[in-house]
mmCIF file of C-alpha atoms in Angstrom:
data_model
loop_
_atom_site.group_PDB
_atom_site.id
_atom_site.type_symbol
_atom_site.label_atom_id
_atom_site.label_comp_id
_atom_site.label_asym_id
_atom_site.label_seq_id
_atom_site.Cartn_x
_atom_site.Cartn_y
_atom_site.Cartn_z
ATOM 1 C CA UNK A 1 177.394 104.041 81.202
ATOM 2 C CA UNK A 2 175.327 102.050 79.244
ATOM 3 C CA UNK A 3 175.087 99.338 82.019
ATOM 4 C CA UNK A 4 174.609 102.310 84.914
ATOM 5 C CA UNK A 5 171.336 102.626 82.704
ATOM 6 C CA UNK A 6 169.985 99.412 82.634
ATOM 7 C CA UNK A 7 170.979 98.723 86.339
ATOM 8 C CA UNK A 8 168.956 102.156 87.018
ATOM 9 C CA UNK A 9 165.743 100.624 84.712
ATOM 10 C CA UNK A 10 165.966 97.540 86.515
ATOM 11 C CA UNK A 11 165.783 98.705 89.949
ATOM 12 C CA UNK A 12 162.750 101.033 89.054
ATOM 13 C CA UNK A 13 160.971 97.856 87.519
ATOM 14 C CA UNK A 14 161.238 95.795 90.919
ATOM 15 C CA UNK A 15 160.472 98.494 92.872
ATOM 16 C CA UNK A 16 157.051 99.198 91.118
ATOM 17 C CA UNK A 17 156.195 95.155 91.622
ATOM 18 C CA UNK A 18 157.427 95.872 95.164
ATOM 19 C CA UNK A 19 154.719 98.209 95.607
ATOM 20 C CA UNK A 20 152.225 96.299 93.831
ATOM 21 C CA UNK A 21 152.741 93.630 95.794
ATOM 22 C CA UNK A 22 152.412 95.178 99.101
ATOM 23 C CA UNK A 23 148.777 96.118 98.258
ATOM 24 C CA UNK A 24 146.278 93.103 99.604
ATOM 25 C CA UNK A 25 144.648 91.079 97.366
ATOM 26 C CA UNK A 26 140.859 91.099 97.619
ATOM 27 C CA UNK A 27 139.704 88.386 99.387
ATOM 28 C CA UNK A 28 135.936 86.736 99.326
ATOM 29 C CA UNK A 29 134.713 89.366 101.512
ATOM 30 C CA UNK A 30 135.966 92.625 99.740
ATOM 31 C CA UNK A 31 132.641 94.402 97.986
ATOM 32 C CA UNK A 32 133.241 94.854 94.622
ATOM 33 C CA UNK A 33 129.823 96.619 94.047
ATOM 34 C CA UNK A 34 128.087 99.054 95.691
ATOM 35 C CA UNK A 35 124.468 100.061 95.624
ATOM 36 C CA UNK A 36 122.061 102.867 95.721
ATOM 37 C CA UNK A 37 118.165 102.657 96.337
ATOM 38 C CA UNK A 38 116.844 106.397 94.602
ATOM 39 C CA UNK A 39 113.383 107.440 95.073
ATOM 40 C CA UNK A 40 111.575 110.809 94.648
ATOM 41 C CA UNK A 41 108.492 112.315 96.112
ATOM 42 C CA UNK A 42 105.336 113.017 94.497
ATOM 43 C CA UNK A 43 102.779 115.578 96.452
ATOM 44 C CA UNK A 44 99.850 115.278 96.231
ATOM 45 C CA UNK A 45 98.192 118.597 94.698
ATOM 46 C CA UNK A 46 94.367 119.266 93.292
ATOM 47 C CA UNK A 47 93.183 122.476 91.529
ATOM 48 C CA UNK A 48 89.525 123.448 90.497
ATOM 49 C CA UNK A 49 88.350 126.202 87.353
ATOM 50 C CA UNK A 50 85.910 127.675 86.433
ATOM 51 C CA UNK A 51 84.579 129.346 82.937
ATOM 52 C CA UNK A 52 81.554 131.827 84.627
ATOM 53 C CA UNK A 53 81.477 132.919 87.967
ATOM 54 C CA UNK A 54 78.302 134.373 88.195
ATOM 55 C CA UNK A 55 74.981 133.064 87.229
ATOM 56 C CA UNK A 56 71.508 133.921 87.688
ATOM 57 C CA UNK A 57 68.376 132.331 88.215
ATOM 58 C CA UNK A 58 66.587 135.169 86.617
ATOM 59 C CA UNK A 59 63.212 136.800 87.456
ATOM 60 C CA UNK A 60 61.958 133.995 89.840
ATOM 61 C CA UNK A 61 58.610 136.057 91.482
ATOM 62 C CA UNK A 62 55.302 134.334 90.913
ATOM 63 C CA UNK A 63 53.006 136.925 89.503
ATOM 64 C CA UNK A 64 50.132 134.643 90.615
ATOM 65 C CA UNK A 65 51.354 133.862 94.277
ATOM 66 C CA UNK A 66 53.796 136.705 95.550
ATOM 67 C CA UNK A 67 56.362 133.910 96.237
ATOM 68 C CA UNK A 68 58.767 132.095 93.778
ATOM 69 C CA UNK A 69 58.636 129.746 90.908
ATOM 70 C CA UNK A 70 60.813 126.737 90.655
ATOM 71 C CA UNK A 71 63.944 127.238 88.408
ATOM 72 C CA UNK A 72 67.470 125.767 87.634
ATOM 73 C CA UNK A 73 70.551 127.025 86.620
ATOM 74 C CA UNK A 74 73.589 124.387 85.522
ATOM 75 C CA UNK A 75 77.212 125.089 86.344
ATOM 76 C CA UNK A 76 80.289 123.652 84.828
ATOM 77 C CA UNK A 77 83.975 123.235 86.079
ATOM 78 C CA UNK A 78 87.129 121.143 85.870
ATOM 79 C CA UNK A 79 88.777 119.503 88.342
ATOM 80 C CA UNK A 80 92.634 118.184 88.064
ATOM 81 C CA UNK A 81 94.247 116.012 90.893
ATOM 82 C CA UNK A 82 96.491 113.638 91.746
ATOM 83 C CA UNK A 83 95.050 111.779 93.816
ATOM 84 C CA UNK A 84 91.994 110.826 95.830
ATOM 85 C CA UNK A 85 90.354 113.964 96.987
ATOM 86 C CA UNK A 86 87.676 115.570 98.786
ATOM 87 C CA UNK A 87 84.776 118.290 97.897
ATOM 88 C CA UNK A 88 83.394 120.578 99.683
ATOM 89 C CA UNK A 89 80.349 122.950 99.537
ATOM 90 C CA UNK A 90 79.357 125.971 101.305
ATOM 91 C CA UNK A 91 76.652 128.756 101.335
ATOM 92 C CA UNK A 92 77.437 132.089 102.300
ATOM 93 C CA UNK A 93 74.117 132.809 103.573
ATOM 94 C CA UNK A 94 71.820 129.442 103.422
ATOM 95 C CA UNK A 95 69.818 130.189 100.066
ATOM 96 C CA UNK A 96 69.225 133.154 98.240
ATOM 97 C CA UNK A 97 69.172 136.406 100.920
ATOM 98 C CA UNK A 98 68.023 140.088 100.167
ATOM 99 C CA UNK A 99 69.181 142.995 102.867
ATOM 100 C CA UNK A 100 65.726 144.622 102.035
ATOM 101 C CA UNK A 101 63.631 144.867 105.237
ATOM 102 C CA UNK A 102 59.791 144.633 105.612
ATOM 103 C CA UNK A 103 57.040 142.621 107.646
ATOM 104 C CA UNK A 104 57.587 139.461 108.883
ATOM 105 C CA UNK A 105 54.933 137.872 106.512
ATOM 106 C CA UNK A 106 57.532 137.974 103.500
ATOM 107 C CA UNK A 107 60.382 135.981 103.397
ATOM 108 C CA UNK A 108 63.929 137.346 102.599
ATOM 109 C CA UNK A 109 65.780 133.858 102.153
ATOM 110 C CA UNK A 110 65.016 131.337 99.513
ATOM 111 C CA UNK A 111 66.560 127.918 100.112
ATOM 112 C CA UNK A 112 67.683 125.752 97.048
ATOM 113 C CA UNK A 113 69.041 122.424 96.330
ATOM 114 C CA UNK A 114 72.681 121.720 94.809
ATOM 115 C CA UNK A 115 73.494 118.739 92.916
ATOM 116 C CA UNK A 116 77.347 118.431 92.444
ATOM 117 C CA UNK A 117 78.584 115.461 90.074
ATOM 118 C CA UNK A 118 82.711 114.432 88.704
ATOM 119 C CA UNK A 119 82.337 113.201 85.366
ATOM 120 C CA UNK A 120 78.974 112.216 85.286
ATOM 121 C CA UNK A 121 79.250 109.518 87.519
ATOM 122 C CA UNK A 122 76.275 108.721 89.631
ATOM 123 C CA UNK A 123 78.157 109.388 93.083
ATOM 124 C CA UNK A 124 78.479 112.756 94.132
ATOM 125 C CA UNK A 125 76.921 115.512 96.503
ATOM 126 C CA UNK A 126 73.518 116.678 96.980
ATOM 127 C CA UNK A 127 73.047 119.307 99.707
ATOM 128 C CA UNK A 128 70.405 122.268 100.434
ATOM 129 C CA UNK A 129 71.570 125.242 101.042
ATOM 130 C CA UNK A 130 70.947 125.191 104.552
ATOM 131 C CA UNK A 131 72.911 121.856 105.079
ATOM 132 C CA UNK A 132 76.133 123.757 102.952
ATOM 133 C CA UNK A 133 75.913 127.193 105.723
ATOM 134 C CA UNK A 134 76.891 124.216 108.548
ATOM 135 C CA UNK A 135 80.958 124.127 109.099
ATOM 136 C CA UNK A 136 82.665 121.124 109.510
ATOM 137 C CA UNK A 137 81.480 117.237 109.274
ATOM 138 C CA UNK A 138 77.891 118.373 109.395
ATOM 139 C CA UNK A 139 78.239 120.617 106.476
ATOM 140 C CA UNK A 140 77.780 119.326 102.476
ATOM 141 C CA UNK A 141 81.293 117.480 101.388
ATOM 142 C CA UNK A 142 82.259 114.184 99.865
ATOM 143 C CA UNK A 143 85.241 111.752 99.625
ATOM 144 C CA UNK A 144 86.097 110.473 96.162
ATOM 145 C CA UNK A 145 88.254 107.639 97.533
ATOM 146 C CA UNK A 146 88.156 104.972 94.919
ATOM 147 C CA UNK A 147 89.221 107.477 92.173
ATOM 148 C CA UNK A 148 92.738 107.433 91.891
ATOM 149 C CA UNK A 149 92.885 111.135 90.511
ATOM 150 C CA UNK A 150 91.127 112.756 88.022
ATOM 151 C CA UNK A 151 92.524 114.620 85.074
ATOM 152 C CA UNK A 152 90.816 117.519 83.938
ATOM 153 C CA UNK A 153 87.513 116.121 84.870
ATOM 154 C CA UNK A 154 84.205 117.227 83.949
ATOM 155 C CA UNK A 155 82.403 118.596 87.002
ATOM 156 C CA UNK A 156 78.760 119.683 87.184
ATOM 157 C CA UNK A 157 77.400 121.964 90.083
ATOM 158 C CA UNK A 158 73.500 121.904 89.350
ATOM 159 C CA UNK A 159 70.992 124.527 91.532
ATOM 160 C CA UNK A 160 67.112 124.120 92.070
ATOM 161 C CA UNK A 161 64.539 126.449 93.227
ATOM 162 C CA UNK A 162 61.675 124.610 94.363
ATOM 163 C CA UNK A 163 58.205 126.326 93.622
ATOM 164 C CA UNK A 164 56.966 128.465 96.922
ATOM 165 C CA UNK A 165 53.645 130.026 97.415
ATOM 166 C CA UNK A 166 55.215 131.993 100.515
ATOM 167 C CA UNK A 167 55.484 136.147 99.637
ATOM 168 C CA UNK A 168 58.878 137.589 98.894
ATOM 169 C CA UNK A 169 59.617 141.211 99.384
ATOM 170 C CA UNK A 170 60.962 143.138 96.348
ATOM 171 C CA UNK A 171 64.112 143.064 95.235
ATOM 172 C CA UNK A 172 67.659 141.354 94.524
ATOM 173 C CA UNK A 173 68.256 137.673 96.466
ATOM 174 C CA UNK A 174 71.803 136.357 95.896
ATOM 175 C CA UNK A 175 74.159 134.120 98.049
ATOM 176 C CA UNK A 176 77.665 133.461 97.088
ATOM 177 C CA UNK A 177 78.635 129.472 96.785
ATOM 178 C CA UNK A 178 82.349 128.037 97.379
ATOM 179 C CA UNK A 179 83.583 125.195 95.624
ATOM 180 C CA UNK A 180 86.243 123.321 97.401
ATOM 181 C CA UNK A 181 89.002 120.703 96.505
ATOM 182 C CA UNK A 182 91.459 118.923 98.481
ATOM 183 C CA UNK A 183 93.640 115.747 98.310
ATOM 184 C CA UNK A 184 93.160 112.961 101.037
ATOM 185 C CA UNK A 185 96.173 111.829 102.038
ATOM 186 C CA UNK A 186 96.960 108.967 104.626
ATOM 187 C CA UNK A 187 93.391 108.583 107.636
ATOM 188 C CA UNK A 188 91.506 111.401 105.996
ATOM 189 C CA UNK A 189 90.438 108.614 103.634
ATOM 190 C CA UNK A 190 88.027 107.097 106.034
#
């Protein structure tokens, strides 16, 4: 019995080197690496905030003219983006409007200058109101190209009122101003 076993043994050893040998052996060709290029996708994203949303010039009539005096108001705000970006201004109605009616000889809008700077830096965006009520490339915007982002940047918005002899009716002037942000990607960087 004893050599039924070892016959039995023997013929499972050979056949396990018969099968090993009918696999091919890897010849100079045969990979024996593979590999895998990974990358991942980054979009490009920009947000803007604010502390105050609402500022005033304050009482702006001349007592000695009927018209207005020249005044300033500064504006703060932060900007965070990724990567080069855009800003935009606009004027709701031109400069400051009232609804009140009355003669012609009193004005109901008063124009004003904005000054809009990142981070103090000398380049930025000086419009009048007039120029930020136009739509589209004609309106008060401005590429910041050469940045490559800017994280939780300082940005100042500053308004003027220039001095006007010319009479204002009576009563509230206010315009609404829009702040806008967005990332240039790809030909808007021209």
């Amino acid at each position: 019995m004893r050599a039924g076993l070892a016959a039995a043994m023997l013929s499972v050893v050979f056949a396990g080197q018969a099968s090993a040998l009918e696999r091919p052996l890897p010849t100079p060709n045969d990979r024996t690496d593979i590999t895998y290029e990974v990358t991942g996708v980054i979009s490009p994203r920009c947000a803007i905030d604010q502390e105050s949303h609402q500022a005033s010039f304050g009482q702006i009539l001349d007592q000695q003219t009927g018209g207005n005096v020249a005044r300033q108001i500064d504006l703060s705000f932060s900007i965070d983006c990724n990567s080069p970006f855009q800003l935009r201004m606009e004027s709701q109605n031109g400069g400051l409007s009232t609804d009140m009616q009355g003669a012609a000889v009193f004005r109901r809008l008063i124009p004003y200058q904005a000054a809009l700077t990142v981070d103090g830096r000398r380049r930025g965006l000086e419009c009048t109101s007039t120029q930020m009520a136009a739509s589209g490339r004609d309106g008060c915007n401005v590429k910041f190209t050469a940045e490559r982002g800017a994280r939780n940047a300082a940005g100042a918005l500053q308004l003027s009122l220039d001095a006007s002899p010319a009479p204002l009716l009576a009563g509230r002037y206010q315009d609404r101003i829009v702040v806008q942000i967005s990332p240039l990607v790809g030909g808007d960087r021209d």
